[in-house]
mmCIF file of C-alpha atoms in Angstrom:
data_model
loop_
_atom_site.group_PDB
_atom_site.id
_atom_site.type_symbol
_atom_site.label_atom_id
_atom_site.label_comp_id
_atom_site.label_asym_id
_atom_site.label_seq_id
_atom_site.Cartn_x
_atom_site.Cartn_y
_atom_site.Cartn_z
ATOM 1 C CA UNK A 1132 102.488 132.777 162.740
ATOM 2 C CA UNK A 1133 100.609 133.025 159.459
ATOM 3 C CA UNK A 1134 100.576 129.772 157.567
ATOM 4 C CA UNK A 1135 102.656 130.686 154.885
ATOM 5 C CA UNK A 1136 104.675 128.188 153.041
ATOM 6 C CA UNK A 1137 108.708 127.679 152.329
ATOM 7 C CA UNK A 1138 107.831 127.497 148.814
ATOM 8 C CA UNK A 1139 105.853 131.008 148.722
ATOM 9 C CA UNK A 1140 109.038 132.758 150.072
ATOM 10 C CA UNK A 1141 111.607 134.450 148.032
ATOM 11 C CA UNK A 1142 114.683 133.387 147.990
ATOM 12 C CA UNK A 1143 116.275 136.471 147.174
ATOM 13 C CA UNK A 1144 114.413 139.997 148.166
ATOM 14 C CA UNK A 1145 114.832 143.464 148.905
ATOM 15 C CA UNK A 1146 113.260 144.644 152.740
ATOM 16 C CA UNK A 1147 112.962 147.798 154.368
ATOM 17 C CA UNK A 1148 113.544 146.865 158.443
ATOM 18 C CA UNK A 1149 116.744 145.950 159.183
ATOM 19 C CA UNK A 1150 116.713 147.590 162.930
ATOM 20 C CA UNK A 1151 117.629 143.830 164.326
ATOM 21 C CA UNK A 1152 121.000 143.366 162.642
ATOM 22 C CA UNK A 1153 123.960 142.725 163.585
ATOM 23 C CA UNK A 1154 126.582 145.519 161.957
ATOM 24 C CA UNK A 1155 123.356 148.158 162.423
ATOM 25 C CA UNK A 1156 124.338 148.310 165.719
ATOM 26 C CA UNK A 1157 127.949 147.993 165.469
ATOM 27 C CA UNK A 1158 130.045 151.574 165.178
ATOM 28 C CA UNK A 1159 130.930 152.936 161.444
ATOM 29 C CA UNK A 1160 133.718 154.718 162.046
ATOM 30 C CA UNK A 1161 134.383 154.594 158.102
ATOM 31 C CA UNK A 1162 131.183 154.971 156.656
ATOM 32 C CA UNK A 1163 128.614 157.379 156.617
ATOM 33 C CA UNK A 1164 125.109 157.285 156.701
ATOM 34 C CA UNK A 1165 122.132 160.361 155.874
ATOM 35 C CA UNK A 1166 119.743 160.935 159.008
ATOM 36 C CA UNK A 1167 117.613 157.901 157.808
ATOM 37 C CA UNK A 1168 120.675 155.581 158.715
ATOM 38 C CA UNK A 1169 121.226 155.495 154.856
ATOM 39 C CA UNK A 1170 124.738 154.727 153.846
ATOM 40 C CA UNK A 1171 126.159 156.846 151.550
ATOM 41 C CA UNK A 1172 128.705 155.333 148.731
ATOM 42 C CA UNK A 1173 131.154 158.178 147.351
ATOM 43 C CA UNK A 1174 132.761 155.318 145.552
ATOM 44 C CA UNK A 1175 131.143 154.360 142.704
ATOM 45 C CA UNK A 1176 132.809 151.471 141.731
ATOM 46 C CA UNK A 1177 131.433 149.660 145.416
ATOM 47 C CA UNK A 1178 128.168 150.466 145.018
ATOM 48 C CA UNK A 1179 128.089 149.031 141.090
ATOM 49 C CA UNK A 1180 129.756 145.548 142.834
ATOM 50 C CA UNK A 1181 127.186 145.657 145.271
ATOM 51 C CA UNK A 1182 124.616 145.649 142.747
ATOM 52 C CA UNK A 1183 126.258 142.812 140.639
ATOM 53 C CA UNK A 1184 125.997 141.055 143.719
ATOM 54 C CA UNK A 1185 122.594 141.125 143.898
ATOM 55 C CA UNK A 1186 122.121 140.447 141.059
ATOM 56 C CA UNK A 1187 124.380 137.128 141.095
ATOM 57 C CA UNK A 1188 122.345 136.035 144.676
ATOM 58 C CA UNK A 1189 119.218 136.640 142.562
ATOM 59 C CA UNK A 1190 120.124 134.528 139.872
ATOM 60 C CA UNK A 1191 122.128 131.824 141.348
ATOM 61 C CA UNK A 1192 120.932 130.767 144.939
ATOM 62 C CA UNK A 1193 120.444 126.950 145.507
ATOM 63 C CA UNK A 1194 117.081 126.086 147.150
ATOM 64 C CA UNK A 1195 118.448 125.959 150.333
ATOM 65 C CA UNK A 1196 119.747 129.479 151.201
ATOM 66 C CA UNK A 1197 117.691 132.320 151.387
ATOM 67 C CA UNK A 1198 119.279 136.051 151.239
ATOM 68 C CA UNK A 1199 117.142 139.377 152.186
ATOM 69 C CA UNK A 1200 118.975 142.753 151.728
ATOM 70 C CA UNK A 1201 117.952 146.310 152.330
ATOM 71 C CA UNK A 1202 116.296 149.286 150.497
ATOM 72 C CA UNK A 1203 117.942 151.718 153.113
ATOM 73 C CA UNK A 1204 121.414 150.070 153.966
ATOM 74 C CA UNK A 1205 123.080 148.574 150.612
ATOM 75 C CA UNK A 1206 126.195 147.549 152.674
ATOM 76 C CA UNK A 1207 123.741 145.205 154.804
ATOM 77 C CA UNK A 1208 122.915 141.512 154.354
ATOM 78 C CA UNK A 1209 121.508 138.382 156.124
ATOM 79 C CA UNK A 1210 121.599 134.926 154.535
ATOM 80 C CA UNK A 1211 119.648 131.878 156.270
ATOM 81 C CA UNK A 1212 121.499 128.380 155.535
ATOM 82 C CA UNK A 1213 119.294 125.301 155.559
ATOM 83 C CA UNK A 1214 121.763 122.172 156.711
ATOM 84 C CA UNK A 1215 122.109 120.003 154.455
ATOM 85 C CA UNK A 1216 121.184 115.998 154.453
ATOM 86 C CA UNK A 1217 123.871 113.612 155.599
ATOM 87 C CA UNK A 1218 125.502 116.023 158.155
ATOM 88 C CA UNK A 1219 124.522 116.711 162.034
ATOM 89 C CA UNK A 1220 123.431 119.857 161.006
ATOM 90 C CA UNK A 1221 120.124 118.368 158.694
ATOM 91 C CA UNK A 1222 116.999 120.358 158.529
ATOM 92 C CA UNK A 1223 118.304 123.105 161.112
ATOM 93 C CA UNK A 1224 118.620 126.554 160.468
ATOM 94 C CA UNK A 1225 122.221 129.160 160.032
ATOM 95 C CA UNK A 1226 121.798 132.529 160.357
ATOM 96 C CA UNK A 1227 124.423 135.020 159.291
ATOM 97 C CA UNK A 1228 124.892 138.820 158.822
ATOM 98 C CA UNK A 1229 126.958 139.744 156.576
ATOM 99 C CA UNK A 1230 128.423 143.947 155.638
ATOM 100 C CA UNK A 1231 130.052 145.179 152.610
ATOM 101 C CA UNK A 1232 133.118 147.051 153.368
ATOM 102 C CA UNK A 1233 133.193 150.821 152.288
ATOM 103 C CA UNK A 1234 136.086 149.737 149.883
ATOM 104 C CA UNK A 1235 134.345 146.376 148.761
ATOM 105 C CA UNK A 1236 135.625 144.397 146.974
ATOM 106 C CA UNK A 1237 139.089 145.451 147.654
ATOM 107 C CA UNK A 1238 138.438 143.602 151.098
ATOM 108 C CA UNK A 1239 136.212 140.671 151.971
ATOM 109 C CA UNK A 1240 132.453 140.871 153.650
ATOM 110 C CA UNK A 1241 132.402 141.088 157.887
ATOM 111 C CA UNK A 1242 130.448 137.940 158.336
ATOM 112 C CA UNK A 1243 129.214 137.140 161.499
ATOM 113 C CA UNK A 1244 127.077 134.201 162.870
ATOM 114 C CA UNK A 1245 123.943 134.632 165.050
ATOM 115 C CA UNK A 1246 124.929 132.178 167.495
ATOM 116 C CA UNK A 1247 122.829 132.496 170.471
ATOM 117 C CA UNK A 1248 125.803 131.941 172.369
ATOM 118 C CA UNK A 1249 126.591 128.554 171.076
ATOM 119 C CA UNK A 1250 129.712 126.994 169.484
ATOM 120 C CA UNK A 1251 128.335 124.289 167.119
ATOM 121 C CA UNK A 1252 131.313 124.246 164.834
ATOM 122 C CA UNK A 1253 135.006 124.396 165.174
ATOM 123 C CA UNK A 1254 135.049 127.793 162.433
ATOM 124 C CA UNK A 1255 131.305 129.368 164.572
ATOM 125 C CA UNK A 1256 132.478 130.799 167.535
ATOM 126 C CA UNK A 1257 129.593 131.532 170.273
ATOM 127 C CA UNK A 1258 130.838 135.076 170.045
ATOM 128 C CA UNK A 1259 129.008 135.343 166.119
ATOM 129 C CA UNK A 1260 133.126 135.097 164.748
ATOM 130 C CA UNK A 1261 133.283 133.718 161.502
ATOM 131 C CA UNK A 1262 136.394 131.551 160.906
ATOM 132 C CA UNK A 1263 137.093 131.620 157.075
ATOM 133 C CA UNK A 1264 140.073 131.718 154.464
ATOM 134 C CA UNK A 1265 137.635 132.818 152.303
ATOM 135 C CA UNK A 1266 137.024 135.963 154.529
ATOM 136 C CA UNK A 1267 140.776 136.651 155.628
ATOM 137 C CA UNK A 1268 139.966 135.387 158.758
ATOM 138 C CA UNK A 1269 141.812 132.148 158.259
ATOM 139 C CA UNK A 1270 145.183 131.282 156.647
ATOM 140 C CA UNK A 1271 144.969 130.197 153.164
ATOM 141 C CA UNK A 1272 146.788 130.268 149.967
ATOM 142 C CA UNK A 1273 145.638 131.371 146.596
ATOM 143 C CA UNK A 1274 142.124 131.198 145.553
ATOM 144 C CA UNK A 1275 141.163 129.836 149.084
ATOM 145 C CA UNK A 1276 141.589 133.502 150.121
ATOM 146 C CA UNK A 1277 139.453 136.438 149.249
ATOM 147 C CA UNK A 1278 140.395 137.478 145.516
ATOM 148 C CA UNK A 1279 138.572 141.345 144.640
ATOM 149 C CA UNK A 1280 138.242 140.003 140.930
ATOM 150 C CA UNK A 1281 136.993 136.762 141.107
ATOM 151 C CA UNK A 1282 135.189 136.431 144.450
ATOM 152 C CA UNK A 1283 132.166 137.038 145.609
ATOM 153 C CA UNK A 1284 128.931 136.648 148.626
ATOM 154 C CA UNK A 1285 127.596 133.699 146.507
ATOM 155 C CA UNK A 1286 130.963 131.618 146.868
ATOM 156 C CA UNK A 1287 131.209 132.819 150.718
ATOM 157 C CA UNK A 1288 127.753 131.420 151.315
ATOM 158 C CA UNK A 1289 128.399 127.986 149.154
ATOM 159 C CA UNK A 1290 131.678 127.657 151.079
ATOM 160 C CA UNK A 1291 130.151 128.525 154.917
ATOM 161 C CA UNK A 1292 127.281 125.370 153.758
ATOM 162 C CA UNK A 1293 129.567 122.993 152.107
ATOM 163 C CA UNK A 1294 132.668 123.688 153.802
ATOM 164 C CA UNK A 1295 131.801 124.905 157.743
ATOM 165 C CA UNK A 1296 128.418 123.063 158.104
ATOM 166 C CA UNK A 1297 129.772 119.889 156.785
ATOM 167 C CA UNK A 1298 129.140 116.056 157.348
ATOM 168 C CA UNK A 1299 132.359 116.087 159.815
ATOM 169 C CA UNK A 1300 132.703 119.369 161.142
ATOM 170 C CA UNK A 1301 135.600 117.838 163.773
ATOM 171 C CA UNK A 1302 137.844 117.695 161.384
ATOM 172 C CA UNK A 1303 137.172 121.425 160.598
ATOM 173 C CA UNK A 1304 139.887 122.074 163.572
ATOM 174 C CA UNK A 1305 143.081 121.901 162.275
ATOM 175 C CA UNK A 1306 145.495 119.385 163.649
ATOM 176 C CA UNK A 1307 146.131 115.414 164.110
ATOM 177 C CA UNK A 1308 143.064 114.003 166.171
ATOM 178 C CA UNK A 1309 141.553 110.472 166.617
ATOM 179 C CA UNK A 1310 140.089 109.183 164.090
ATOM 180 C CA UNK A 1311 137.165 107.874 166.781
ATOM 181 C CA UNK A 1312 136.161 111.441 168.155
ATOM 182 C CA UNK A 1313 134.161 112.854 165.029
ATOM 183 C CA UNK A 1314 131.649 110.849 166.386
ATOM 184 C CA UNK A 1315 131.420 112.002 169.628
ATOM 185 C CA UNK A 1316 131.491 115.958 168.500
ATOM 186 C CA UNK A 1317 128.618 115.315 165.865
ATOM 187 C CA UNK A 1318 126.354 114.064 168.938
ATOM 188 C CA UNK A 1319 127.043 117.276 170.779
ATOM 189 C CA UNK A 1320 126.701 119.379 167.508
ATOM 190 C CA UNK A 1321 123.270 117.958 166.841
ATOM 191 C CA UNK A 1322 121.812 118.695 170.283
ATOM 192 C CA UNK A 1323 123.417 122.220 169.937
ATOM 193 C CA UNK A 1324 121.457 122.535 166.780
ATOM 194 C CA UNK A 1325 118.326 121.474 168.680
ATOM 195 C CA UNK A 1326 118.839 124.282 170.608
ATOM 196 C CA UNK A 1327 119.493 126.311 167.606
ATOM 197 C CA UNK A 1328 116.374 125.896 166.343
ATOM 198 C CA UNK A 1329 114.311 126.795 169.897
ATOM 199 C CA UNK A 1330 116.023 129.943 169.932
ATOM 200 C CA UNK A 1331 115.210 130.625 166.646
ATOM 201 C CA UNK A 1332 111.403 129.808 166.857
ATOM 202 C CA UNK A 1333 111.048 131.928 170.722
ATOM 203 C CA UNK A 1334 113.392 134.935 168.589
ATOM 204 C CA UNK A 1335 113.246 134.428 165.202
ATOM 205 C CA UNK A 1336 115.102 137.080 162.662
ATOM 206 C CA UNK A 1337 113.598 139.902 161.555
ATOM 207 C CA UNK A 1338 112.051 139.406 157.530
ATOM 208 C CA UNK A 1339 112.374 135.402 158.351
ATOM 209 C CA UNK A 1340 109.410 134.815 160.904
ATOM 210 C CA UNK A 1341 107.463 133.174 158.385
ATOM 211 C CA UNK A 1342 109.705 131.172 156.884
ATOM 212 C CA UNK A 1343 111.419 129.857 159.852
ATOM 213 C CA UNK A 1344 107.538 128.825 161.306
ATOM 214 C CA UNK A 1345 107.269 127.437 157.650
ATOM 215 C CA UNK A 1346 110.521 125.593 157.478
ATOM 216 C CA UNK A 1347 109.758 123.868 161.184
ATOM 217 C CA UNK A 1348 106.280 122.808 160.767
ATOM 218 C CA UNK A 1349 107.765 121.450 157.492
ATOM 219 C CA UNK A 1350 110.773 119.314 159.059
ATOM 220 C CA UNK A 1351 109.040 118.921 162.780
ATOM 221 C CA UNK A 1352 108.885 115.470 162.210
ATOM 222 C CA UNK A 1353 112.109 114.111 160.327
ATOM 223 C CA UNK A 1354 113.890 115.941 163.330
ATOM 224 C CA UNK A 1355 111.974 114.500 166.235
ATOM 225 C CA UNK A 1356 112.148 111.313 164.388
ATOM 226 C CA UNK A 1357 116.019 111.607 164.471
ATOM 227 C CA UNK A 1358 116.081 112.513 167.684
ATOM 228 C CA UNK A 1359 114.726 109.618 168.762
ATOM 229 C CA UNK A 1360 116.870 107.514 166.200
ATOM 230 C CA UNK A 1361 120.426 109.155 167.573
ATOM 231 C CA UNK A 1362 118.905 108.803 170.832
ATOM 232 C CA UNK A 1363 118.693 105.057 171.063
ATOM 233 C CA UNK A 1364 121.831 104.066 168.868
ATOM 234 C CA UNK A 1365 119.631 103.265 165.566
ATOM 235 C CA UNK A 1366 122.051 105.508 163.213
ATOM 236 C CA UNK A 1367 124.951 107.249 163.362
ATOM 237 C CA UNK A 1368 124.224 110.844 164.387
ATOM 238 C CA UNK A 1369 123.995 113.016 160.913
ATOM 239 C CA UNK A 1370 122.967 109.644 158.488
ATOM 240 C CA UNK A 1371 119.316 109.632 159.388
ATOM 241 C CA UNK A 1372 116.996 109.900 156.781
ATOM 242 C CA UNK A 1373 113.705 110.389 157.428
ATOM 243 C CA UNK A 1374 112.846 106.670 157.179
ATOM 244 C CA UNK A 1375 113.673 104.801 160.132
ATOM 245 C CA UNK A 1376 110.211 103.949 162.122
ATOM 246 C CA UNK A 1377 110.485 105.441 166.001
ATOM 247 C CA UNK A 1378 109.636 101.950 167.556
ATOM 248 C CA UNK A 1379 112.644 100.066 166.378
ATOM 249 C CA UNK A 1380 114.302 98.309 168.856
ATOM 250 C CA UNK A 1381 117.876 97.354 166.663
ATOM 251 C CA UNK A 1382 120.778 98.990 167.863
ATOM 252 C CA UNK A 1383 123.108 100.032 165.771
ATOM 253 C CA UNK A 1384 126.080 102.639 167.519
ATOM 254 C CA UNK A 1385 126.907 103.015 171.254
ATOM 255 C CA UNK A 1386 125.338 106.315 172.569
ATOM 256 C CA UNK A 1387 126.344 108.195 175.401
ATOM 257 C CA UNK A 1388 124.844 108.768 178.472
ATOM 258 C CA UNK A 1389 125.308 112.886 178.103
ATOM 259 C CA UNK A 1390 123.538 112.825 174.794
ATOM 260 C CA UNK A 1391 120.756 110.394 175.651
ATOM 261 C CA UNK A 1392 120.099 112.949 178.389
ATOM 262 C CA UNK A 1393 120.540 115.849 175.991
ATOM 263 C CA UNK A 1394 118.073 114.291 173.937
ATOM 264 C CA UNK A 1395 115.428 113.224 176.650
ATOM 265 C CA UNK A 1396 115.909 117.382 177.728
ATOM 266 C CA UNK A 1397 115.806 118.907 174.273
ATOM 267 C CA UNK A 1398 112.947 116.234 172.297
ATOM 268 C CA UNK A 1399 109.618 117.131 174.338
ATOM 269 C CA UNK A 1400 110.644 120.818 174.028
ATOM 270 C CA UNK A 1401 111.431 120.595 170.423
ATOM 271 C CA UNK A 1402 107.567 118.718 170.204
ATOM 272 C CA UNK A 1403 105.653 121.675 172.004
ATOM 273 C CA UNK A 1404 107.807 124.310 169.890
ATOM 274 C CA UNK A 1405 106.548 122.074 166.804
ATOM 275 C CA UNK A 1406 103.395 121.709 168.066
ATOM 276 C CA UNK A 1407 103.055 125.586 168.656
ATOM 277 C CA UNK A 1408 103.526 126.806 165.045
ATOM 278 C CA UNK A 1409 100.975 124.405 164.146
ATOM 279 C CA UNK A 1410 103.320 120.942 162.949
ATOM 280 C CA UNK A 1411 101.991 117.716 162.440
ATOM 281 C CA UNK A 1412 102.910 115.709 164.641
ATOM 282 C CA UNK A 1413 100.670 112.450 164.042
ATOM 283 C CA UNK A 1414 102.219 108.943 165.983
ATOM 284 C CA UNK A 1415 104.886 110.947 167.537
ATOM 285 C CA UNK A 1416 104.801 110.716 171.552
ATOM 286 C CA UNK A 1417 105.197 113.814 173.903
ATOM 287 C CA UNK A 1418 108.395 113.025 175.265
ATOM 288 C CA UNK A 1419 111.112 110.310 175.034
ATOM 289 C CA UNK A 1420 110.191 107.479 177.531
ATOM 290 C CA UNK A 1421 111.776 104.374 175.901
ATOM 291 C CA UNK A 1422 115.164 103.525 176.403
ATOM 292 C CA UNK A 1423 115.822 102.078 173.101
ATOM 293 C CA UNK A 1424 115.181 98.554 174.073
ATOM 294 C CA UNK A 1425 111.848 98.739 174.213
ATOM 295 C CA UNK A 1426 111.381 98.976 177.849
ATOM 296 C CA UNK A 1427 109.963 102.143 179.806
ATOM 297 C CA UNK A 1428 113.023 104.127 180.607
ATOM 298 C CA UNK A 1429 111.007 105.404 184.000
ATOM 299 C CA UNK A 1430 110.586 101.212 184.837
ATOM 300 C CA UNK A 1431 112.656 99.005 186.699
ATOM 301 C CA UNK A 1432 114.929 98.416 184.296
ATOM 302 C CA UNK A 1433 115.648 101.549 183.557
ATOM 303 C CA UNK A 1434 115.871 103.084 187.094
ATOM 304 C CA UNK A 1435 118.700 100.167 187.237
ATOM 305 C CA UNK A 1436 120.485 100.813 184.062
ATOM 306 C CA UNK A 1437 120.661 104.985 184.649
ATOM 307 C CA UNK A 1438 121.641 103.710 188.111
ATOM 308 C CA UNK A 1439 124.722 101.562 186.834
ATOM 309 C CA UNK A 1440 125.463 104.226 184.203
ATOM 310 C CA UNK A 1441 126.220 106.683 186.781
ATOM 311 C CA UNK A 1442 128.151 104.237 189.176
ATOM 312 C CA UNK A 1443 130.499 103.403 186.450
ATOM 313 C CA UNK A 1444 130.869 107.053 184.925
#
């Protein structure tokens, strides 16, 4: 990947190729497009709201959501959403494709999530379904439901950060659950967001390669650094930040045996990834081989303690 810095890439632009997303391939039965795949708005009203739209996105996006649209297919969009600090989804990266309907705004956006086949979040379903009151696809009352007058692809992209990619995203799920197991679901939604991000460096999205190599080299080592913080019980998984030194020994949280092996899996392939797209990586080791205590996890000890762990599982 060319070198290019986050900060040298829009936020908000117009792009021609389009040929990798997600309602491009999906059937139009109501819309129709020229023999360039152009869609073709009779109604004149959608395509002004469209523009307003753009115009909004243009004007308005926080620094940490990036929008690309397209010269040939106005009813196309793709947002990336950087997670935000204090939640297990920190310094990863959201991708979703978004279509105007051919009455828009009468009806919300089709939103759909480019999952890689992964269910990170109780409202992301590894299918790509968005779960949203915002976007009808949720119950709701009042102006937690799409509203043609006052609503628009800015507040659906505000609400999918602040609301779906939250600090707790367990309690997303609707229902009475112990208090205990938010915990336990942030641990497996960080390592899923590992993953997340090596499918998104070997296949990144069309019109984002750059800024996705940009954005990693960037963070490679605040999220190796966490993993090895979550890893041996330092923090509680979505709190680090950035300034906890790899080689301390102080536990802080108990930490499962299924995510200190998700971590040992996912860190040393997260470091070559890093290291690929050219990261600096300075004082960070290869792979994970303490144990948190600061004995070799491949010792003695260790052999003992994963030995114990699995007799008592």
């Amino acid at each position: 990947h060319e070198q290019v810095g986050v900060n040298k890439f829009k936020q908000f632009d117009c792009v021609v190729d389009y040929s990798d997303h997600y309602y491009y391939h999906q059937s139009k039965p109501n819309q129709k497009c020229n023999s360039h795949g152009t869609m073709m708005i009779n109604n004149r009203n959608t395509m002004k709201r469209i523009m307003k739209e753009w115009e909004i996105l243009e004007k308005n996006l926080p620094a940490s959501i990036f929008v690309r649209v397209y010269e040939g297919r106005i009813d196309l969009l793709r947002a990336a959403i950087i997670g935000a600090s204090k939640t297990p989804y920190h310094n990863g990266l959201f991708f979703f494709d978004l279509q105007f309907p051919s009455d828009y705004p009468n009806n919300p956006p089709k939103v759909y999530y480019r999952s890689f086949g992964l269910r990170l979040n109780p409202n992301l379903y590894n299918s790509g379904y968005v779960c949203l009151s915002l976007l009808n696809t949720w119950g709701g009352k009042g102006t937690e439901r799409w509203c043609p007058d006052k609503s628009t692809i800015l507040q659906v992209l505000l609400s999918l950060q602040g609301l779906v990619l939250n600090e707790k995203p367990y309690y997303n799920e609707p229902g009475i659950k112990p208090a205990w197991s938010w915990e336990s679901y942030n641990a497996d939604v960080f390592a899923l967001s590992c993953k997340t991000m090596l499918y998104l460096m070997k296949k990144p999205a069309r019109n984002f390669e750059c800024f996705i190599a940009a954005h990693f080299r960037d963070h490679a080592s605040v999220i190796l650094k966490a993993c090895v913080a979550y890893r041996n019980g330092r923090v509680r998984i979505g709190l680090f930040d950035g300034d906890a030194p790899v080689g301390s020994k102080k536990k802080k949280v108990n930490v499962s045996k299924k995510f200190k092996d998700s971590m040992n899996e996912l860190y040393p392939e997260l470091y070559k990834a890093f290291n690929r797209i050219g990261a600096s990586l300075k004082n960070l080791p290869e792979k994970l081989e303490d144990d948190g205590d600061g004995k070799p996890a491949n010792g003695i000890i260790g052999k003992l303690k994963r030995f114990w762990e699995a007799m008592t599982a």
